[in-house]
Amino acid sequence: MEMTEKKLQTIFDQYPAKVQKSRKKHIIIKNSELESQEIEANTRTIPGIITNRGCAYAGCKGVVLGPIKDMVHIVHGPIGCGYYAWNTRRNKAKSDDPKHNFINYCISTDMQESDIVFGGEKKLAKVIDEVMEIFDPKCITLSATCPVGLIGDDMGAVAKAAEAKHGIQVLSFSCEGYKGVSQSAGHHIANNILMEKVIGTGDQETAPAKFPINLLGEYNIGGDGWEVERILKKIGYHIVSVMTGDGSYEALKNAHTAELNLVQCHRSINYIAEMLETKYGTPWLKVNFIGIQGTIDSLRNMALYFDDKELTLKTEVVIASELARIEPIFEQYKKICSGKTAFCFVGGSRGHHFQNLFAELGMETLLAGYEFAHRDDYEGRQVIPTIKPDADSKNIPHYVAEVDEKRFRLKVSPEKMLALKARIPLGQYNGIRYDMKDGSIIVDDMNHFETEEFIKLLKPDLFASGIKDKYVIQKMGINSKQIHSYDYSGPYAGFNGAVKFAEDISMGFASPTWNFITPPWKDQPLLEGTVNEEGVA
Amino acid sequence: MLDCTPKEITERNSGGIINPAKTCQPIGAMYAALGIHKCLPHSHGSQGCCSYHRMHLTRHFRDPVMASTSCFTEGSSVFGGGANLKASIQNVFHIYKPDVMAIHTTCLTETIGDDVSSIIKTADVAEGKLVIHANTPSYVGSHITGFSNMTKAMVSYLAESTSPIKKEQINIIPGFVNPGDMREIKRIVKSMDIEYILFPDTSGVVDTPMTGEFQMYPEGGTTVEQLKDTGNSKVSLALGRFASSDPADLLNKKCKVPVVTLKTPIGIKATDALLMTLRTAFAHEIPKELEVERGQLVDIMTDTHFHFHGKTVAIFGDPDIVTGLTEFVLSLGMIPIHVLTGTPGGSSNSVAGSFEDDINAMLKPTGIQANVKSAGDLFTLHQWMKNQPVDLLIGNTYGKYIARAEDVPFVRVGFPILDRSVHSYLPIVGYHGAMRLVEMISNALLDRQDRDAADEDFELVM
């Protein structure tokens, strides 16, 4: 069913006037005849609307910091914040030094009423002392939660004192849940401090191997990062650091030695990508390792950047061998998925990336969007100069890195850079709108009401979203796929990931359970059946 | 697994927690509010809390969990959330059309001191619609406290004593248990032919059938009419002191409904106590059906006693559940040597007694020397287990890390269970629930015996 402005209006009409006015700016129907289509994004959530969004703490501790396995992450707050971000996001990590792999631990100051009244600084300092005694980490992070900012605890001072006392880095993150309007503020807060205090503090001047790269905005959900690393290593790249899935403090410190930064999740890590370029002269390339073609394109773009004959050859050899292996299997699943339609609504990145995989499986994405992306993720980075920070976001500090006089080095000449930029997305991201079909819907901060309404109007065969939506959608008899947690499966990135995803989606479509939803007595008249020896005739 | 946890126990007195055995108040309030028919829980705070709480309940129940939030920004955090809450109330009733909005707070709104009841009074609430609220500061108690506080709100806002003569009906506050448990409690009371009001009641809300249609407000939940009528009941039964005593006591103060507080009816003794209380209060005989069930349970316990007799066990979780489990494993002849809850014992203004006293009182006659702790964490429990290994661990999903690290058989009971399904449909309370627990415990122990047996010792019949 074609979506029209008129049908869209039937949804808006059900809102109170004020809500209607606001929501209209967050939904567009893709029209390529228009040069640009402005969408409102990264603005405050409407109270009571039933949003899918989380908070700045989740974006900082839950997303960016949490996966760094050899740091101890202390949550300064009442118990809930620490508890809910404990092992729930599937950022996998393994370590040769299990005594310093803290990935399965949840450490909280467990603030009590007295801490709210008299302040929690002393308790925080004591918790740091205990963590040092028990775990002996090389770095500790402190994450603030809602009440911390309100009662005026000076976490920065506690961190400074602890650094002096224990001789390790103690990083303080003011990621109170009410900062900004979503998880996004937390990404920015985390990026600032990691860049200012960790990245580039290592003593390596050059990488120990050829073709050194960093993988940015890859959190190794279900092993995604490991699959990408597998492919990259096979081709001959040296991975200096991953930010931050299976990431480590030591690797982060030497991230400045890379020759190229790959950006998978633009939203959460573009700040660091930009700052690495400013400070060390290292360009970044937008990659997408979700989907077969996305993976191939990303690999070829990397080869173009490094412009090395052997590397280019190896790139093609690896692509060919991987394709030969996976294509026959992928084709089997394509038969099941082809012709079906999908919705794709995820955080700040996958709402775009997974559309590639759907397309490769012969599925059309009718609707897509993000919880907390900014206009550049929708419309492309070229709109950044036109984005006006509003009252809710302008309090997020914007750290600006300066040129490192000693280590700054242009990795490619300005002329070559210009030529490359014409061919590959160096320092550029085109946004979700660029790749969507005309007539498809783009929704920002979609709420429960709109979820139900769009499903009724467009009747998708599959809805890719998160856990809060999953069972709502399934109750409607529609196949629902989590693409935050991958429904505990994965990896979904890279070549193996594409096959795994295809298998999982197909399993969802092919499951016999959908056939049992209607009981037989609901579609058979009461008086016609007769019972014989084999049961009901 | 958990390689950073040392065997040597050093005293920790910072008040910090490593690997909690509790979570914060609002999730308990949200769960309780879901137990009201046609109610939308509302989280007055920044939206992160609400998302986390919905996610967590959804993962445990594998069913939709709906709730709205006031979506605080930094501005409202400084100047107060009145405008956010009023906008929420307007938007929720306009767009989502519940009969009741049940508001709870977070550490944010409690710290800034939003006066929720005043805000509600000046909000635009349509005729016939209700808004109730509970204060649920995350820095006090645990999710169990939050459950208790929202259940108190049902009493303070709704319960009415409309006649001087009480009705022949009983109020039952089931505590923070699964819908499967609530169904089982109702079945028992029904089979005794006693009129009852169970509140809150999440059966039919978070265990809904697949019909091909999503229902925002499922068929289950205690109705507002029932909640009002709780003031006319003859007696209130509070099952589990931590979750249920306070609301029952409030109902007594407000409407003069006397209270009987019992353990969560886990195991034979606690279920016997429940039936005896019902029998006494209403002078109804225990039906044959329940007597047969009890006899079947005792038969099973006798048949299988050698599976678990003398085995040591560690138990953790929410205080009411852990108390019931401890009593039951004792009646099976097991030896609980580590018993821990994350919930602090006896929160402020609460009549809930001390968890540690309760457990120690049960252990004393047996002579078992055990580690017993309230307001403890799983780091402590793990260290105890390294120093005094056990044959079995019982607790929520988070226990699986310790069970793997120490290679201990593990039975999942309590909240949350995030890595197995079906559990929330089936009871652990009543005689049937006890049978299920016996099955789970002996299966875990026998599976381990099978796994570890040499080929020549591998048994067909066990």
XYZ file of C-alpha atoms in Angstrom, chain A residues 13-19 44-55 57-59 62 78-89 97-102 104-114 116 123-124 126-128 130-131 133-135 145-147 150-151 176-183 391-392 395-396 447-450 452 467-478 482 485 488 514 516-518, chain B residues 1-6 10-24 26-27 40 42 46-56 58-59 61-75 77-78 83-85 87-92 94-97 106-109 111-112 137-143 207-216 344 348 378-379 382-383 396 398 401 415-416 418 425:
208
model
C -5.419 13.654 13.403
C -5.642 11.372 16.407
C -3.119 13.439 18.348
C -3.780 16.457 20.561
C -2.994 19.636 18.577
C 0.333 20.336 20.245
C 1.568 16.786 19.781
C 13.100 16.522 23.313
C 10.728 13.620 23.692
C 7.038 14.357 24.151
C 5.977 13.465 27.712
C 3.603 10.501 27.900
C 4.041 9.526 24.235
C 5.604 6.081 24.985
C 8.954 6.563 23.368
C 11.535 3.866 22.814
C 14.339 6.157 23.911
C 16.744 5.748 26.792
C 18.984 8.254 28.527
C 23.765 7.404 31.024
C 22.773 4.492 28.778
C 24.522 6.141 25.835
C 25.870 1.334 28.527
C 21.207 4.251 43.183
C 21.335 0.604 42.158
C 19.017 0.551 39.135
C 21.258 2.260 36.576
C 24.173 -0.070 37.241
C 21.920 -3.092 37.411
C 20.077 -2.569 34.101
C 23.292 -2.039 32.144
C 24.787 -5.244 33.572
C 25.268 -7.915 30.875
C 22.138 -6.830 29.018
C 23.823 -5.415 25.908
C 44.243 -11.785 31.000
C 41.018 -12.987 32.634
C 42.071 -11.355 35.908
C 41.561 -8.036 34.164
C 38.417 -8.766 32.188
C 35.662 -7.014 34.115
C 30.652 -9.499 33.741
C 30.828 -7.217 36.745
C 28.445 -4.495 37.847
C 29.869 -2.007 40.306
C 27.676 0.637 41.875
C 27.906 3.057 44.769
C 24.303 2.029 45.552
C 23.418 5.509 46.817
C 21.121 5.593 49.815
C 18.972 8.361 51.233
C 21.850 9.608 53.398
C 21.387 12.076 48.640
C 31.320 6.874 49.469
C 32.474 7.075 45.868
C 35.776 4.535 49.281
C 34.324 2.400 46.491
C 37.278 3.360 44.304
C 37.881 -1.068 47.331
C 37.943 -1.559 43.584
C 42.208 -3.419 46.387
C 40.063 -6.146 44.841
C 40.509 -5.701 41.091
C 23.353 9.145 37.142
C 20.372 11.491 37.583
C 20.681 12.479 41.242
C 21.316 17.510 41.308
C 22.970 17.059 44.699
C 23.331 12.206 34.141
C 20.220 10.673 32.591
C 18.484 13.996 32.083
C 21.304 15.440 29.926
C 20.342 16.046 26.323
C 17.257 14.256 25.037
C 18.368 10.655 24.526
C 21.251 8.205 24.537
C 18.178 24.483 24.608
C 18.107 20.804 25.563
C 24.667 22.032 27.607
C 26.478 18.971 26.268
C 6.387 5.959 19.571
C 4.068 3.102 20.405
C 0.994 4.749 18.893
C 2.702 5.309 15.555
C 0.603 0.356 15.817
C 12.836 -5.779 22.946
C 10.122 -3.338 24.043
C 8.462 -3.640 20.632
C 9.116 -7.292 19.989
C 6.197 -8.936 21.739
C 3.768 -6.169 20.786
C 4.530 -6.949 17.156
C 4.495 -10.704 17.592
C 1.085 -10.560 19.247
C -0.154 -9.078 15.981
C 1.041 -12.226 14.227
C 3.953 -10.419 12.596
C 15.455 -7.663 17.450
C 20.357 -7.770 20.719
C 20.688 -13.580 21.304
C 2.253 -18.820 13.129
C -1.676 -22.102 15.140
C -2.824 -18.622 16.092
C -6.445 -19.167 15.140
C 34.181 -16.849 34.413
C 34.247 -14.131 37.105
C 37.992 -14.668 37.388
C 38.462 -11.352 39.185
C 36.576 -12.559 42.258
C 39.147 -13.651 44.851
C 38.321 -8.751 52.599
C 35.867 -6.616 54.465
C 34.041 -4.141 52.268
C 32.511 -1.279 54.168
C 32.164 1.437 51.531
C 28.488 0.657 51.041
C 29.156 0.043 47.362
C 27.862 -3.023 45.585
C 29.500 -5.514 43.272
C 26.961 -7.546 41.315
C 23.655 -6.649 42.964
C 20.991 -9.003 44.268
C 18.350 -6.301 43.968
C 17.299 -3.513 41.669
C 15.546 -0.199 42.253
C 10.261 1.897 40.230
C 10.341 -1.453 38.415
C -0.996 2.445 32.225
C 3.755 6.071 34.298
C 13.857 10.937 32.860
C 12.978 8.397 30.205
C 15.971 6.094 30.676
C 14.444 4.554 33.794
C 11.180 3.759 32.068
C 12.896 2.105 29.129
C 15.104 0.021 31.396
C 12.168 -1.096 33.529
C 10.014 -1.992 30.554
C 12.906 -3.881 28.960
C 13.645 -5.825 32.071
C 9.646 -7.715 29.063
C 12.693 -9.941 29.116
C 7.835 -12.277 30.968
C 8.383 -12.334 27.174
C 5.231 -10.283 26.858
C 4.561 -6.610 26.081
C 5.075 -4.272 29.039
C 3.588 -0.857 28.469
C 4.405 2.293 30.415
C 4.803 5.987 29.720
C 7.281 8.506 31.093
C 7.530 12.234 31.841
C 10.738 12.457 29.746
C 12.657 14.918 31.890
C 15.196 17.216 30.317
C 17.837 19.183 32.174
C 15.477 22.156 32.358
C 15.307 18.687 36.411
C 16.203 22.142 37.611
C 4.656 20.752 33.292
C 6.035 17.409 32.090
C 3.651 15.451 34.262
C 1.486 17.128 29.605
C 1.954 13.395 30.176
C -1.439 13.018 31.805
C -3.095 14.864 28.942
C -1.257 12.956 26.223
C -1.674 9.551 27.816
C -5.887 11.342 24.782
C -3.695 8.904 22.871
C -3.625 5.707 24.908
C -6.972 5.887 26.723
C 12.479 7.943 40.314
C 15.596 9.137 42.104
C 15.502 12.238 39.904
C 12.019 13.414 40.813
C 15.697 14.369 44.742
C 14.228 17.532 43.261
C 12.759 6.785 45.487
C 15.371 4.460 43.990
C 17.811 5.229 46.788
C 15.581 3.554 49.393
C 15.059 -0.205 49.655
C 14.708 -2.179 46.431
C 12.249 -3.157 43.711
C 1.002 -13.867 30.337
C -1.481 -13.073 27.581
C -2.429 -15.538 24.848
C -1.405 -15.149 21.223
C -4.536 -14.203 19.288
C -3.113 -12.297 16.342
C -4.154 -9.038 17.957
C -2.243 -6.802 20.323
C -4.273 -5.565 23.270
C -2.850 -2.507 24.941
C 17.740 -4.260 52.984
C 12.101 2.976 56.790
C 26.413 -11.582 44.544
C 30.124 -10.851 44.906
C 30.287 -15.996 45.288
C 33.102 -15.551 47.807
C 17.578 -15.671 39.581
C 22.345 -13.693 37.463
C 27.669 -16.794 36.170
C 13.011 -12.464 39.498
C 14.352 -11.959 36.982
C 15.969 -13.760 31.533
C 3.337 -19.269 33.650
